[in-house]
Every structure is written in C-alpha cells, then in structure tokens.
Tab-separated table of C-alpha atoms in Angstrom:
chain	number	residue	atom	x	y	z
A	620	LEU	CA	123.849	3.605	-55.594
A	621	VAL	CA	120.715	4.062	-53.455
A	622	GLU	CA	120.369	0.327	-52.870
A	623	HIS	CA	124.050	0.074	-51.996
A	624	LYS	CA	123.767	2.960	-49.563
A	625	GLN	CA	120.690	1.456	-47.890
A	626	HIS	CA	122.346	-1.961	-47.910
A	627	SER	CA	125.379	-0.648	-46.097
A	628	THR	CA	123.265	0.949	-43.328
A	629	ARG	CA	121.733	-2.382	-42.369
A	630	SER	CA	124.469	-4.165	-40.476
A	631	SER	CA	122.579	-7.446	-40.085
A	632	MET	CA	122.167	-7.827	-43.831
A	633	SER	CA	124.525	-10.218	-45.567
A	634	SER	CA	125.629	-10.054	-49.180
A	635	SER	CA	123.366	-13.029	-49.936
A	636	ASP	CA	120.247	-11.333	-48.503
A	637	PRO	CA	117.534	-11.491	-51.205
A	638	ILE	CA	116.031	-8.154	-50.084
A	639	PRO	CA	118.751	-5.504	-50.472
A	640	PHE	CA	116.852	-2.610	-48.877
A	641	VAL	CA	115.524	-1.708	-45.436
A	642	SER	CA	111.845	-1.104	-46.201
A	643	ARG	CA	109.185	-3.761	-45.730
A	644	ARG	CA	107.594	-2.693	-49.000
A	645	SER	CA	108.982	-3.204	-52.450
A	646	PRO	CA	109.772	-0.069	-54.418
A	647	VAL	CA	107.308	0.797	-57.159
A	648	PHE	CA	108.643	1.313	-60.658
A	649	GLY	CA	106.824	2.372	-63.790
A	650	ARG	CA	107.794	3.105	-67.341
A	651	ARG	CA	104.731	5.220	-68.072
A	652	GLY	CA	104.268	6.890	-64.708
A	653	VAL	CA	103.168	6.022	-61.201
A	654	VAL	CA	100.171	7.383	-59.323
A	655	CYS	CA	99.270	6.591	-55.743
A	656	SER	CA	96.544	7.673	-53.366
A	657	GLU	CA	94.452	6.257	-50.534
A	658	GLN	CA	91.808	5.084	-53.017
A	659	PRO	CA	92.645	2.720	-55.911
A	660	LEU	CA	89.945	4.181	-58.184
A	661	ALA	CA	91.382	7.663	-57.646
A	662	SER	CA	94.863	6.355	-58.466
A	663	GLU	CA	93.438	4.763	-61.600
A	664	ALA	CA	91.940	8.137	-62.573
A	665	GLY	CA	95.394	9.695	-62.351
A	666	MET	CA	96.966	6.891	-64.418
A	667	ARG	CA	94.294	7.312	-67.083
A	668	ILE	CA	95.240	10.973	-67.356
A	669	LEU	CA	98.942	10.135	-67.691
A	670	GLN	CA	98.161	7.535	-70.362
A	671	LYS	CA	96.092	10.149	-72.204
A	672	GLY	CA	99.146	12.419	-72.441
A	673	GLY	CA	98.659	14.501	-69.315
A	674	ASN	CA	101.423	15.311	-66.884
A	675	ALA	CA	101.777	15.073	-63.093
A	676	ALA	CA	99.776	18.279	-62.544
A	677	ASP	CA	96.870	16.952	-64.606
A	678	ALA	CA	97.031	13.590	-62.820
A	679	ALA	CA	97.089	15.203	-59.365
A	680	VAL	CA	93.904	17.151	-60.095
A	681	ALA	CA	92.261	14.031	-61.544
A	682	VAL	CA	93.106	12.129	-58.346
A	683	ALA	CA	91.769	14.942	-56.150
A	684	ALA	CA	88.522	15.070	-58.127
A	685	ALA	CA	88.114	11.286	-57.964
A	686	LEU	CA	88.732	11.357	-54.197
A	687	ASN	CA	85.919	13.912	-53.887
A	688	VAL	CA	83.610	11.329	-55.430
A	689	THR	CA	84.898	8.156	-53.782
A	690	GLU	CA	85.837	9.509	-50.338
A	691	PRO	CA	83.706	12.591	-49.662
A	692	CYS	CA	84.179	12.022	-45.938
A	693	SER	CA	87.937	12.577	-46.338
A	694	THR	CA	88.154	15.470	-48.753
A	695	GLY	CA	85.927	17.969	-50.495
A	696	ILE	CA	85.726	20.436	-53.313
A	697	GLY	CA	84.354	22.854	-50.743
A	698	GLY	CA	87.675	22.885	-48.924
A	699	ASP	CA	91.185	24.067	-49.538
A	700	ALA	CA	93.941	22.784	-51.813
A	701	PHE	CA	97.639	23.533	-52.077
A	702	ALA	CA	100.032	22.494	-54.812
A	703	LEU	CA	103.796	22.538	-55.159
A	704	TYR	CA	104.999	22.004	-58.711
A	705	TYR	CA	108.629	21.373	-59.616
A	706	ASP	CA	109.619	22.560	-63.065
A	707	ALA	CA	112.584	20.330	-63.918
A	708	THR	CA	113.645	22.434	-66.912
A	709	LYS	CA	113.868	25.619	-64.843
A	710	LYS	CA	114.823	23.811	-61.638
A	711	GLU	CA	112.294	25.800	-59.646
A	712	VAL	CA	109.334	25.065	-57.398
A	713	LYS	CA	106.103	26.972	-57.874
A	714	CYS	CA	103.160	27.091	-55.506
A	715	ILE	CA	99.413	27.406	-55.998
A	716	LEU	CA	97.483	28.392	-52.878
A	717	GLY	CA	93.850	27.379	-52.876
A	718	ASN	CA	93.085	28.312	-49.311
A	719	GLY	CA	89.709	29.860	-48.727
A	720	LYS	CA	89.132	33.127	-46.972
A	721	SER	CA	86.450	33.976	-44.493
A	722	PRO	CA	83.440	35.665	-46.104
A	723	ALA	CA	83.775	39.434	-46.565
A	724	GLY	CA	80.683	40.017	-44.430
A	725	LEU	CA	82.019	38.073	-41.442
A	726	THR	CA	82.950	40.640	-38.844
A	727	MET	CA	83.359	40.544	-35.075
A	728	GLU	CA	80.006	42.326	-34.863
A	729	VAL	CA	78.282	39.466	-36.713
A	730	ILE	CA	79.978	36.902	-34.454
A	731	GLU	CA	79.006	38.784	-31.291
A	732	LYS	CA	75.388	39.212	-32.489
A	733	ARG	CA	75.206	35.418	-32.615
A	734	GLY	CA	76.197	35.385	-28.960
A	735	TYR	CA	79.697	34.023	-29.442
A	736	THR	CA	82.205	35.628	-27.099
A	737	GLU	CA	84.576	32.722	-26.387
A	738	GLY	CA	84.878	31.339	-29.915
A	739	ILE	CA	82.711	29.909	-32.657
A	740	PRO	CA	81.480	26.304	-32.319
A	741	HIS	CA	83.367	23.921	-34.606
A	742	PHE	CA	80.366	22.983	-36.782
A	743	ASP	CA	78.776	26.431	-37.001
A	744	ALA	CA	78.202	27.915	-40.452
A	745	LEU	CA	80.440	30.852	-39.484
A	746	THR	CA	83.490	28.542	-39.509
A	747	VAL	CA	83.097	27.819	-43.227
A	748	THR	CA	85.511	29.559	-45.569
A	749	VAL	CA	84.999	30.445	-49.203
A	750	PRO	CA	86.164	27.256	-50.967
A	751	GLY	CA	89.554	27.461	-52.627
A	752	ALA	CA	89.968	23.914	-53.972
A	753	ALA	CA	88.087	24.377	-57.249
A	754	ALA	CA	90.044	27.510	-58.120
A	755	ALA	CA	93.315	25.776	-57.217
A	756	TRP	CA	92.486	22.836	-59.498
A	757	THR	CA	91.745	25.217	-62.357
A	758	ASP	CA	94.945	27.161	-61.719
A	759	VAL	CA	97.071	23.985	-61.535
A	760	VAL	CA	95.694	22.610	-64.810
A	761	SER	CA	95.871	25.920	-66.694
A	762	THR	CA	99.330	26.860	-65.360
A	763	PHE	CA	101.142	23.513	-65.363
A	764	GLY	CA	98.944	20.971	-67.133
A	765	LYS	CA	98.806	19.713	-70.698
A	766	LEU	CA	95.129	18.700	-70.909
A	767	SER	CA	91.888	20.638	-70.628
A	768	MET	CA	89.980	20.733	-67.366
A	769	SER	CA	87.133	18.730	-68.907
A	770	GLU	CA	89.581	15.971	-69.884
A	771	VAL	CA	91.130	15.964	-66.400
A	772	LEU	CA	87.726	15.707	-64.689
A	773	GLU	CA	86.427	12.961	-67.004
A	774	PRO	CA	87.391	9.970	-64.779
A	775	ALA	CA	85.775	11.526	-61.683
A	776	ILE	CA	82.621	12.341	-63.633
A	777	GLU	CA	82.431	8.733	-64.832
A	778	LEU	CA	82.771	7.471	-61.249
A	779	ALA	CA	79.996	9.824	-60.086
A	780	GLU	CA	77.639	8.916	-62.914
A	781	SER	CA	78.274	5.162	-63.032
A	782	GLY	CA	78.785	4.444	-59.344
A	783	PHE	CA	81.643	2.612	-57.672
A	784	PRO	CA	82.229	0.122	-54.874
A	785	VAL	CA	82.655	1.809	-51.500
A	786	THR	CA	85.484	0.394	-49.413
A	787	PRO	CA	84.696	-0.742	-45.839
A	788	ILE	CA	86.830	1.978	-44.242
A	789	THR	CA	85.198	4.705	-46.323
A	790	ALA	CA	81.732	3.287	-45.564
A	791	TYR	CA	82.542	3.379	-41.840
A	792	HIS	CA	83.684	7.010	-41.908
A	793	TRP	CA	80.890	8.064	-44.224
A	794	ASP	CA	78.355	6.519	-41.839
A	795	LYS	CA	80.073	8.101	-38.850
A	796	GLY	CA	79.557	11.561	-40.400
A	797	VAL	CA	75.807	11.154	-40.995
A	798	PRO	CA	74.718	12.353	-37.519
A	799	GLN	CA	76.815	15.501	-37.934
A	800	LEU	CA	75.229	16.214	-41.307
A	801	LEU	CA	71.683	15.470	-40.165
A	802	GLY	CA	71.923	17.043	-36.721
A	803	GLY	CA	74.007	20.105	-37.389
A	804	GLY	CA	72.707	23.523	-38.233
A	805	PRO	CA	69.257	25.073	-38.128
A	806	HIS	CA	67.768	22.639	-40.647
A	807	GLY	CA	69.052	19.419	-39.078
A	808	THR	CA	66.668	16.689	-38.017
C-alpha cells in the first residue's frame, strides 16, 4: 500500500519503472532489527544489543554510549539526553528528560562578581550544566530496557579499550576542537 501510494504520486513513473518509490535510497529491511546512526561502529553496538535479546531502548543507549567513544566531538556523556519511548502494548509515548540544570550555587551575584553584565561567554565554565545524559541512560535502561546497564555498555567499553578506526570527518572535527580545549579556561596553554 505504501509503495502504491508513493508510486501514484510520481506522475513521470511508468508501470514498468524498476524503482517503484520516490526516494533515491533503497528502504532498509531487517528481520532481527535495524539500527542506524552517523557512525557504523555505534550502529553495530546497537545491533549487538538487539541480537543479545535487548530491545530498542537498550540499543539506543548502546548507540549513544558508542558515539561518546567514537565521536566525542559530536556528543558527550557530559551533556543532555532526551528519550521518547513508544509502548506498543499500551499505545502510549513516555518521555525521559535528561537535561542538566545549572549548578545550585550559580546565582546572578556569582555571575556579576566575574564581571559579566551582558551575558556569559560561550566557553566559560559558568555555561556548563550538571550533566543529565548518564542519568537519562540509566533511566531508559531501567524503565524500558530488558538488559542490565553493564550489558548495554559492553560494546562501547570494548571500543574504548581496544581502539577503533577514526573516520576522516570525525578526525577533522576532533582536530578542529583541539584549540578550544587547549586554549579555553584558566588552565589552557
């Protein structure tokens, strides 16, 4: 039905057209699950979790953890995480919010003592929130998952301990962030 509907929206397509859909990419099908991400090793981590008996929630956390290892310039355990989980049996969507809060001791007085009156510089330590990602991962696995957190993190731990090939795009962005890491803050070079 979906292919027929897409087929009918493409007026230039004839009944003998070998590609009966509009997209330039072929659809992906899987009998034992499908996992996708920007990084193939992270996607593999998610598939390993599915093959081990985990569900989509377990696989999503495994992918996020693997991305923290393989693409630290794109994501980080020190950041935020949000999850929407659809429970097909109950037909309801649940949400886990892993957004960090500003530190309890961060007040306007502290900001003004630092001399900031027009805003805080983007890379100042005062812009850092209390990380929420790790708590969100734990909540997702314990609330919706089937496996233990140690099982879910196993592929990412293996990547971190054994090493992995860094893709050219990741290497570029990783290198681009070095001056910020080395030059920022009071202890920068």
